[in-house]
């Protein structure tokens, strides 16, 4: 009996010494703005952002963010709410500017947990409002991750289903109700999260929460893992992904390393790790347990002169969850990019 007691005591002591994995020390940056909290309080509600660039007036650009319990918010870069549309259980959101249909915003919809849908809207950029166009099929399973790509006149949508399947669709927006045409199907081993497309050639990057970042070449159905969860740059869960381009094949890929409240930055085309950063408390709060992220380069006004990084904040103090807005220049300077 005494041996059993000693063993149990030792097991308890070792369990007490167990720690959550932590990656390499990140550099710290602070947010320049934050959105008002989403409407759903006391819940895991805010999830994923997308950004529309107002080329005529960059400071008047817009951020679309999901409240995955209720719908879609449209925010200004000052974080103020411009509008809200009830959309059900939407998870990830993306947008593209199309040559014939305006700015199209779409989100993964999981109202039906066994059959995903793609909820599709047109963004009225003057009124900062979303106008519902309809739902298109998103595949068999629960809708989770989502990303888009405008390939010339074609709008491509990628429905990332929770169980690990990604389906690429061509969206037909020419009819009264939008439709999706399946083009290819891909798979990763375990639960999926965010995805992002390189707009230059359609290379697809997909986050596997426990595994890392996968890359699928255009038109291919077999992928390769290009950045594994290693507890150095990526600590599970791998959540949102974002990408900015530079030249013919350069740029940066950013991933939410949710397990230790940091973000990993990789250089393209080889997905070579550059470093990590975190959003620390400053004028606005820090970010923790980030799900979705977005990164866009270019002029977004005086606070974001070289680009904008948006991160969901899973622990927004006593308030409901929200999104933090950070200068891409500040991140680049901190990392020496």
mmCIF file of C-alpha atoms in Angstrom:
data_model
loop_
_atom_site.group_PDB
_atom_site.id
_atom_site.type_symbol
_atom_site.label_atom_id
_atom_site.label_comp_id
_atom_site.label_asym_id
_atom_site.label_seq_id
_atom_site.Cartn_x
_atom_site.Cartn_y
_atom_site.Cartn_z
ATOM 1 C CA UNK A 1 0.000 0.000 0.000
ATOM 2 C CA UNK A 2 2.897 2.368 0.861
ATOM 3 C CA UNK A 3 4.435 1.729 -2.600
ATOM 4 C CA UNK A 4 1.140 2.615 -4.228
ATOM 5 C CA UNK A 5 0.959 5.833 -2.203
ATOM 6 C CA UNK A 6 4.496 6.788 -3.222
ATOM 7 C CA UNK A 7 3.754 6.097 -6.893
ATOM 8 C CA UNK A 8 0.557 8.161 -6.750
ATOM 9 C CA UNK A 9 2.384 10.996 -4.997
ATOM 10 C CA UNK A 10 5.145 10.973 -7.624
ATOM 11 C CA UNK A 11 2.601 10.935 -10.462
ATOM 12 C CA UNK A 12 0.820 13.918 -8.944
ATOM 13 C CA UNK A 13 4.085 15.819 -8.591
ATOM 14 C CA UNK A 14 5.065 15.127 -12.197
ATOM 15 C CA UNK A 15 1.633 16.195 -13.420
ATOM 16 C CA UNK A 16 2.049 19.433 -11.527
ATOM 17 C CA UNK A 17 5.351 20.034 -13.324
ATOM 18 C CA UNK A 18 3.787 19.567 -16.770
ATOM 19 C CA UNK A 19 3.686 22.787 -18.786
ATOM 20 C CA UNK A 20 2.041 23.912 -21.979
ATOM 21 C CA UNK A 21 4.552 23.926 -24.861
ATOM 22 C CA UNK A 22 6.026 27.337 -25.636
ATOM 23 C CA UNK A 23 7.801 28.252 -28.844
ATOM 24 C CA UNK A 24 10.782 30.479 -29.503
ATOM 25 C CA UNK A 25 10.503 33.903 -27.828
ATOM 26 C CA UNK A 26 8.405 36.233 -30.004
ATOM 27 C CA UNK A 27 9.083 39.927 -30.507
ATOM 28 C CA UNK A 28 6.354 42.220 -29.206
ATOM 29 C CA UNK A 29 4.214 44.654 -31.186
ATOM 30 C CA UNK A 30 1.099 46.555 -30.123
ATOM 31 C CA UNK A 31 -2.226 47.199 -31.786
ATOM 32 C CA UNK A 32 -3.075 50.583 -33.308
ATOM 33 C CA UNK A 33 -6.817 49.968 -33.058
ATOM 34 C CA UNK A 34 -9.363 47.368 -31.997
ATOM 35 C CA UNK A 35 -12.912 46.655 -33.048
ATOM 36 C CA UNK A 36 -15.869 46.961 -30.750
ATOM 37 C CA UNK A 37 -16.689 43.538 -29.271
ATOM 38 C CA UNK A 38 -18.898 41.158 -31.213
ATOM 39 C CA UNK A 39 -22.491 40.917 -30.088
ATOM 40 C CA UNK A 40 -22.271 37.449 -28.560
ATOM 41 C CA UNK A 41 -20.906 37.789 -25.025
ATOM 42 C CA UNK A 42 -19.420 35.120 -22.753
ATOM 43 C CA UNK A 43 -18.754 32.752 -25.630
ATOM 44 C CA UNK A 44 -16.140 31.700 -28.149
ATOM 45 C CA UNK A 45 -17.714 33.917 -30.801
ATOM 46 C CA UNK A 46 -15.391 36.133 -32.866
ATOM 47 C CA UNK A 47 -13.380 34.072 -35.322
ATOM 48 C CA UNK A 48 -12.043 35.348 -38.639
ATOM 49 C CA UNK A 49 -11.506 38.691 -40.461
ATOM 50 C CA UNK A 50 -11.252 39.831 -44.073
ATOM 51 C CA UNK A 51 -10.203 43.267 -45.345
ATOM 52 C CA UNK A 52 -11.427 45.419 -48.228
ATOM 53 C CA UNK A 53 -8.994 48.056 -49.496
ATOM 54 C CA UNK A 54 -10.420 51.433 -50.423
ATOM 55 C CA UNK A 55 -7.887 52.526 -53.041
ATOM 56 C CA UNK A 56 -9.389 56.010 -53.327
ATOM 57 C CA UNK A 57 -9.322 56.601 -49.566
ATOM 58 C CA UNK A 58 -7.171 53.963 -47.816
ATOM 59 C CA UNK A 59 -8.116 55.103 -44.320
ATOM 60 C CA UNK A 60 -11.746 54.339 -45.195
ATOM 61 C CA UNK A 61 -11.005 50.661 -45.850
ATOM 62 C CA UNK A 62 -13.228 48.086 -44.160
ATOM 63 C CA UNK A 63 -12.790 44.980 -41.998
ATOM 64 C CA UNK A 64 -15.377 42.188 -42.096
ATOM 65 C CA UNK A 65 -15.386 39.935 -39.036
ATOM 66 C CA UNK A 66 -17.372 36.860 -38.071
ATOM 67 C CA UNK A 67 -19.392 36.348 -34.938
ATOM 68 C CA UNK A 68 -19.640 32.599 -35.398
ATOM 69 C CA UNK A 69 -22.716 32.412 -33.197
ATOM 70 C CA UNK A 70 -24.657 35.099 -35.057
ATOM 71 C CA UNK A 71 -23.383 36.735 -38.256
ATOM 72 C CA UNK A 72 -21.030 39.193 -39.926
ATOM 73 C CA UNK A 73 -19.834 42.612 -38.772
ATOM 74 C CA UNK A 74 -18.445 45.391 -40.971
ATOM 75 C CA UNK A 75 -15.980 47.669 -39.156
ATOM 76 C CA UNK A 76 -14.021 50.790 -40.022
ATOM 77 C CA UNK A 77 -10.274 50.913 -39.405
ATOM 78 C CA UNK A 78 -11.027 52.833 -36.204
ATOM 79 C CA UNK A 79 -12.796 49.708 -34.985
ATOM 80 C CA UNK A 80 -16.260 51.238 -35.012
ATOM 81 C CA UNK A 81 -19.137 49.068 -36.188
ATOM 82 C CA UNK A 82 -20.558 50.131 -39.543
ATOM 83 C CA UNK A 83 -23.170 47.384 -39.920
ATOM 84 C CA UNK A 84 -24.124 43.858 -38.943
ATOM 85 C CA UNK A 85 -25.986 41.154 -40.824
ATOM 86 C CA UNK A 86 -27.482 38.098 -39.143
ATOM 87 C CA UNK A 87 -25.931 35.114 -40.929
ATOM 88 C CA UNK A 88 -26.247 32.150 -38.591
ATOM 89 C CA UNK A 89 -23.265 29.999 -37.660
ATOM 90 C CA UNK A 90 -20.586 31.438 -39.925
ATOM 91 C CA UNK A 91 -16.955 30.558 -39.207
ATOM 92 C CA UNK A 92 -14.284 31.806 -41.625
ATOM 93 C CA UNK A 93 -14.735 34.691 -44.075
ATOM 94 C CA UNK A 94 -12.958 35.902 -47.218
ATOM 95 C CA UNK A 95 -13.515 38.410 -50.002
ATOM 96 C CA UNK A 96 -12.503 39.058 -53.599
ATOM 97 C CA UNK A 97 -13.026 41.916 -56.028
ATOM 98 C CA UNK A 98 -14.637 40.540 -59.164
ATOM 99 C CA UNK A 99 -14.730 42.184 -62.597
ATOM 100 C CA UNK A 100 -18.488 41.786 -63.002
ATOM 101 C CA UNK A 101 -20.092 41.315 -59.594
ATOM 102 C CA UNK A 102 -18.407 43.840 -57.345
ATOM 103 C CA UNK A 103 -16.807 42.942 -54.016
ATOM 104 C CA UNK A 104 -17.949 39.436 -53.079
ATOM 105 C CA UNK A 105 -17.760 38.377 -49.422
ATOM 106 C CA UNK A 106 -18.354 34.731 -48.531
ATOM 107 C CA UNK A 107 -18.184 32.701 -45.335
ATOM 108 C CA UNK A 108 -18.254 29.062 -44.312
ATOM 109 C CA UNK A 109 -21.679 28.273 -42.874
ATOM 110 C CA UNK A 110 -22.208 25.430 -40.397
ATOM 111 C CA UNK A 111 -25.913 25.790 -39.649
ATOM 112 C CA UNK A 112 -26.152 22.202 -40.870
ATOM 113 C CA UNK A 113 -23.272 20.284 -39.210
ATOM 114 C CA UNK A 114 -23.418 17.460 -41.754
ATOM 115 C CA UNK A 115 -23.654 19.568 -44.918
ATOM 116 C CA UNK A 116 -21.604 22.723 -45.234
ATOM 117 C CA UNK A 117 -22.803 25.795 -47.093
ATOM 118 C CA UNK A 118 -21.111 28.901 -48.449
ATOM 119 C CA UNK A 119 -22.976 32.079 -47.491
ATOM 120 C CA UNK A 120 -22.404 34.702 -50.190
ATOM 121 C CA UNK A 121 -22.817 38.490 -50.009
ATOM 122 C CA UNK A 122 -22.036 41.565 -52.050
ATOM 123 C CA UNK A 123 -20.314 44.349 -50.123
ATOM 124 C CA UNK A 124 -21.827 47.786 -50.679
ATOM 125 C CA UNK A 125 -18.604 49.703 -50.216
ATOM 126 C CA UNK A 126 -20.328 53.107 -50.080
ATOM 127 C CA UNK A 127 -22.734 52.105 -47.312
ATOM 128 C CA UNK A 128 -20.421 49.550 -45.649
ATOM 129 C CA UNK A 129 -23.197 46.970 -45.765
ATOM 130 C CA UNK A 130 -23.456 43.339 -46.832
ATOM 131 C CA UNK A 131 -26.261 42.306 -49.173
ATOM 132 C CA UNK A 132 -27.143 38.611 -49.085
ATOM 133 C CA UNK A 133 -27.022 36.827 -52.456
ATOM 134 C CA UNK A 134 -27.690 33.285 -51.281
ATOM 135 C CA UNK A 135 -26.043 30.042 -50.212
ATOM 136 C CA UNK A 136 -24.102 27.563 -52.309
ATOM 137 C CA UNK A 137 -23.148 23.989 -51.488
ATOM 138 C CA UNK A 138 -19.936 23.579 -49.476
ATOM 139 C CA UNK A 139 -19.624 19.810 -49.276
ATOM 140 C CA UNK A 140 -20.411 16.951 -46.934
ATOM 141 C CA UNK A 141 -19.322 17.773 -43.388
ATOM 142 C CA UNK A 142 -19.153 20.728 -41.028
ATOM 143 C CA UNK A 143 -18.030 24.002 -42.601
ATOM 144 C CA UNK A 144 -14.920 25.371 -40.888
ATOM 145 C CA UNK A 145 -12.088 27.043 -42.770
ATOM 146 C CA UNK A 146 -12.694 29.086 -45.901
ATOM 147 C CA UNK A 147 -10.712 31.124 -48.428
ATOM 148 C CA UNK A 148 -11.163 32.566 -51.933
ATOM 149 C CA UNK A 149 -9.222 33.430 -55.082
ATOM 150 C CA UNK A 150 -10.156 35.517 -58.070
ATOM 151 C CA UNK A 151 -8.687 33.812 -61.145
ATOM 152 C CA UNK A 152 -9.377 36.243 -63.969
ATOM 153 C CA UNK A 153 -13.131 36.157 -64.467
ATOM 154 C CA UNK A 154 -13.561 33.071 -62.276
ATOM 155 C CA UNK A 155 -14.274 33.196 -58.553
ATOM 156 C CA UNK A 156 -12.803 30.200 -56.743
ATOM 157 C CA UNK A 157 -13.900 29.199 -53.227
ATOM 158 C CA UNK A 158 -12.232 26.676 -50.923
ATOM 159 C CA UNK A 159 -14.480 24.969 -48.381
ATOM 160 C CA UNK A 160 -12.344 23.471 -45.607
ATOM 161 C CA UNK A 161 -14.428 20.907 -43.743
ATOM 162 C CA UNK A 162 -13.708 20.197 -40.098
ATOM 163 C CA UNK A 163 -12.814 16.531 -40.624
ATOM 164 C CA UNK A 164 -9.923 17.382 -42.965
ATOM 165 C CA UNK A 165 -11.306 17.627 -46.503
ATOM 166 C CA UNK A 166 -10.880 20.749 -48.653
ATOM 167 C CA UNK A 167 -13.056 21.203 -51.735
ATOM 168 C CA UNK A 168 -12.287 23.760 -54.427
ATOM 169 C CA UNK A 169 -15.344 25.232 -56.138
ATOM 170 C CA UNK A 170 -15.998 27.590 -59.009
ATOM 171 C CA UNK A 171 -18.715 30.018 -57.918
ATOM 172 C CA UNK A 172 -21.374 30.918 -60.482
ATOM 173 C CA UNK A 173 -22.713 34.357 -59.559
ATOM 174 C CA UNK A 174 -24.520 35.016 -62.825
ATOM 175 C CA UNK A 175 -27.874 33.539 -61.769
ATOM 176 C CA UNK A 176 -30.487 34.750 -59.316
ATOM 177 C CA UNK A 177 -29.095 32.295 -56.745
ATOM 178 C CA UNK A 178 -25.345 31.572 -56.553
ATOM 179 C CA UNK A 179 -24.153 28.066 -57.299
ATOM 180 C CA UNK A 180 -20.912 26.155 -56.674
ATOM 181 C CA UNK A 181 -19.270 23.759 -59.148
ATOM 182 C CA UNK A 182 -16.855 21.277 -57.622
ATOM 183 C CA UNK A 183 -13.398 21.277 -59.229
ATOM 184 C CA UNK A 184 -11.193 19.155 -56.966
ATOM 185 C CA UNK A 185 -11.036 17.590 -53.513
ATOM 186 C CA UNK A 186 -8.028 17.436 -51.190
ATOM 187 C CA UNK A 187 -7.441 16.009 -47.719
ATOM 188 C CA UNK A 188 -5.184 16.389 -44.706
ATOM 189 C CA UNK A 189 -4.884 13.800 -41.912
ATOM 190 C CA UNK A 190 -6.730 15.488 -39.026
ATOM 191 C CA UNK A 191 -8.842 18.507 -38.067
ATOM 192 C CA UNK A 192 -8.578 21.503 -40.350
ATOM 193 C CA UNK A 193 -8.569 25.221 -39.674
ATOM 194 C CA UNK A 194 -7.693 28.208 -41.849
ATOM 195 C CA UNK A 195 -6.590 28.361 -45.462
ATOM 196 C CA UNK A 196 -5.175 30.974 -47.823
ATOM 197 C CA UNK A 197 -4.457 31.108 -51.554
ATOM 198 C CA UNK A 198 -1.467 32.689 -53.259
ATOM 199 C CA UNK A 199 -3.234 34.946 -55.787
ATOM 200 C CA UNK A 200 -0.365 34.744 -58.277
ATOM 201 C CA UNK A 201 -0.825 31.096 -59.205
ATOM 202 C CA UNK A 202 -3.460 29.517 -56.944
ATOM 203 C CA UNK A 203 -1.114 27.650 -54.591
ATOM 204 C CA UNK A 204 -3.219 26.691 -51.575
ATOM 205 C CA UNK A 205 -1.995 26.645 -47.957
ATOM 206 C CA UNK A 206 -4.089 24.808 -45.351
ATOM 207 C CA UNK A 207 -3.697 24.662 -41.589
ATOM 208 C CA UNK A 208 -3.931 21.302 -39.819
ATOM 209 C CA UNK A 209 -4.519 22.185 -36.167
ATOM 210 C CA UNK A 210 -2.299 19.493 -34.656
ATOM 211 C CA UNK A 211 0.009 18.925 -37.631
ATOM 212 C CA UNK A 212 1.133 22.159 -39.280
ATOM 213 C CA UNK A 213 0.802 23.922 -42.619
ATOM 214 C CA UNK A 214 0.111 22.014 -45.840
ATOM 215 C CA UNK A 215 0.719 23.238 -49.387
ATOM 216 C CA UNK A 216 -1.206 22.117 -52.469
ATOM 217 C CA UNK A 217 0.074 23.075 -55.904
ATOM 218 C CA UNK A 218 -2.516 24.370 -58.411
ATOM 219 C CA UNK A 219 -4.781 21.600 -59.717
ATOM 220 C CA UNK A 220 -3.050 18.940 -57.582
ATOM 221 C CA UNK A 221 -4.918 16.811 -55.055
ATOM 222 C CA UNK A 222 -1.872 15.586 -53.108
ATOM 223 C CA UNK A 223 -0.231 18.079 -50.765
ATOM 224 C CA UNK A 224 2.931 18.325 -48.675
ATOM 225 C CA UNK A 225 3.474 19.598 -45.165
ATOM 226 C CA UNK A 226 5.775 22.622 -45.392
ATOM 227 C CA UNK A 227 5.812 23.799 -41.761
ATOM 228 C CA UNK A 228 5.183 21.235 -39.037
ATOM 229 C CA UNK A 229 4.083 21.874 -35.467
ATOM 230 C CA UNK A 230 7.528 21.848 -33.851
ATOM 231 C CA UNK A 231 6.996 23.786 -30.594
ATOM 232 C CA UNK A 232 9.529 26.286 -31.882
ATOM 233 C CA UNK A 233 7.734 28.304 -34.560
ATOM 234 C CA UNK A 234 4.336 26.590 -34.401
ATOM 235 C CA UNK A 235 2.646 25.434 -31.209
ATOM 236 C CA UNK A 236 -0.669 23.623 -31.657
ATOM 237 C CA UNK A 237 -3.250 24.585 -32.497
ATOM 238 C CA UNK A 238 -2.355 26.024 -35.894
ATOM 239 C CA UNK A 239 -5.289 28.317 -36.646
ATOM 240 C CA UNK A 240 -5.559 31.224 -39.112
ATOM 241 C CA UNK A 241 -3.296 31.704 -42.133
ATOM 242 C CA UNK A 242 -2.574 34.883 -44.107
ATOM 243 C CA UNK A 243 -0.282 35.739 -47.010
ATOM 244 C CA UNK A 244 1.235 38.783 -48.709
ATOM 245 C CA UNK A 245 3.081 38.622 -52.014
ATOM 246 C CA UNK A 246 6.316 40.244 -53.154
ATOM 247 C CA UNK A 247 7.395 40.018 -56.776
ATOM 248 C CA UNK A 248 7.107 36.839 -58.805
ATOM 249 C CA UNK A 249 7.300 34.331 -55.948
ATOM 250 C CA UNK A 250 8.397 36.117 -52.751
ATOM 251 C CA UNK A 251 6.411 37.395 -49.804
ATOM 252 C CA UNK A 252 5.381 36.174 -46.384
ATOM 253 C CA UNK A 253 3.070 33.549 -44.928
ATOM 254 C CA UNK A 254 1.811 34.150 -41.388
ATOM 255 C CA UNK A 255 0.181 31.575 -39.100
ATOM 256 C CA UNK A 256 -1.565 31.832 -35.760
ATOM 257 C CA UNK A 257 0.372 29.701 -33.264
ATOM 258 C CA UNK A 258 -2.594 29.549 -30.926
ATOM 259 C CA UNK A 259 -0.975 27.263 -28.378
ATOM 260 C CA UNK A 260 1.316 29.984 -27.078
ATOM 261 C CA UNK A 261 -0.468 33.164 -28.222
ATOM 262 C CA UNK A 262 2.027 34.028 -30.963
ATOM 263 C CA UNK A 263 2.248 34.323 -34.746
ATOM 264 C CA UNK A 264 4.860 32.640 -36.929
ATOM 265 C CA UNK A 265 6.190 34.369 -40.056
ATOM 266 C CA UNK A 266 7.667 32.470 -43.006
ATOM 267 C CA UNK A 267 9.277 33.704 -46.213
ATOM 268 C CA UNK A 268 8.087 32.524 -49.605
ATOM 269 C CA UNK A 269 8.519 30.589 -51.820
ATOM 270 C CA UNK A 270 10.332 28.082 -49.588
ATOM 271 C CA UNK A 271 8.276 28.645 -46.409
ATOM 272 C CA UNK A 272 11.457 29.383 -44.478
ATOM 273 C CA UNK A 273 10.814 30.530 -40.895
ATOM 274 C CA UNK A 274 11.774 34.158 -40.236
ATOM 275 C CA UNK A 275 10.582 34.619 -36.674
ATOM 276 C CA UNK A 276 7.621 35.071 -34.385
ATOM 277 C CA UNK A 277 5.720 37.990 -32.906
ATOM 278 C CA UNK A 278 2.978 38.550 -30.374
ATOM 279 C CA UNK A 279 0.498 41.375 -29.920
ATOM 280 C CA UNK A 280 1.271 42.785 -26.485
ATOM 281 C CA UNK A 281 -0.737 45.150 -24.339
ATOM 282 C CA UNK A 282 -0.317 48.807 -25.194
ATOM 283 C CA UNK A 283 -2.923 51.471 -25.845
ATOM 284 C CA UNK A 284 -5.143 48.498 -26.627
ATOM 285 C CA UNK A 285 -5.112 45.011 -25.154
ATOM 286 C CA UNK A 286 -3.023 42.010 -26.117
ATOM 287 C CA UNK A 287 -4.277 39.017 -28.094
ATOM 288 C CA UNK A 288 -4.655 35.479 -26.826
ATOM 289 C CA UNK A 289 -5.981 32.227 -28.298
ATOM 290 C CA UNK A 290 -6.239 33.713 -31.784
ATOM 291 C CA UNK A 291 -8.348 31.871 -34.327
ATOM 292 C CA UNK A 292 -8.520 33.828 -37.588
ATOM 293 C CA UNK A 293 -6.046 36.364 -38.970
ATOM 294 C CA UNK A 294 -5.712 38.523 -42.080
ATOM 295 C CA UNK A 295 -2.716 40.324 -43.554
ATOM 296 C CA UNK A 296 -2.868 42.810 -46.422
ATOM 297 C CA UNK A 297 -0.025 44.903 -47.809
ATOM 298 C CA UNK A 298 -0.306 48.462 -49.122
ATOM 299 C CA UNK A 299 -1.375 51.840 -47.845
ATOM 300 C CA UNK A 300 -4.220 51.704 -45.342
ATOM 301 C CA UNK A 301 -3.849 55.228 -44.001
ATOM 302 C CA UNK A 302 -1.461 56.871 -41.533
ATOM 303 C CA UNK A 303 -1.773 54.155 -38.878
ATOM 304 C CA UNK A 304 -1.110 51.358 -41.381
ATOM 305 C CA UNK A 305 1.153 52.872 -44.061
ATOM 306 C CA UNK A 306 2.572 49.581 -45.409
ATOM 307 C CA UNK A 307 -0.194 47.170 -44.614
ATOM 308 C CA UNK A 308 -2.578 45.852 -41.994
ATOM 309 C CA UNK A 309 -2.566 42.739 -39.804
ATOM 310 C CA UNK A 310 -5.873 41.800 -38.140
ATOM 311 C CA UNK A 311 -6.116 39.156 -35.409
ATOM 312 C CA UNK A 312 -9.068 37.748 -33.517
ATOM 313 C CA UNK A 313 -8.648 38.120 -29.763
ATOM 314 C CA UNK A 314 -9.994 35.171 -27.823
ATOM 315 C CA UNK A 315 -9.629 36.826 -24.403
ATOM 316 C CA UNK A 316 -10.707 40.450 -24.581
ATOM 317 C CA UNK A 317 -10.682 41.182 -20.874
ATOM 318 C CA UNK A 318 -14.173 41.486 -19.432
ATOM 319 C CA UNK A 319 -15.638 42.264 -22.862
ATOM 320 C CA UNK A 320 -16.827 39.917 -25.586
ATOM 321 C CA UNK A 321 -14.189 38.838 -28.107
ATOM 322 C CA UNK A 322 -13.027 41.272 -30.777
ATOM 323 C CA UNK A 323 -10.330 41.927 -33.410
ATOM 324 C CA UNK A 324 -7.041 43.809 -32.987
ATOM 325 C CA UNK A 325 -5.526 45.870 -35.846
ATOM 326 C CA UNK A 326 -1.731 46.087 -36.095
ATOM 327 C CA UNK A 327 0.602 47.926 -38.468
ATOM 328 C CA UNK A 328 2.401 45.521 -40.815
ATOM 329 C CA UNK A 329 5.313 47.987 -40.855
ATOM 330 C CA UNK A 330 5.625 47.677 -37.075
ATOM 331 C CA UNK A 331 5.737 43.876 -37.402
ATOM 332 C CA UNK A 332 8.334 44.005 -40.178
ATOM 333 C CA UNK A 333 10.484 46.437 -38.213
ATOM 334 C CA UNK A 334 10.309 44.264 -35.105
ATOM 335 C CA UNK A 335 11.352 41.171 -37.086
ATOM 336 C CA UNK A 336 13.913 42.949 -39.248
ATOM 337 C CA UNK A 337 12.129 42.073 -42.479
#
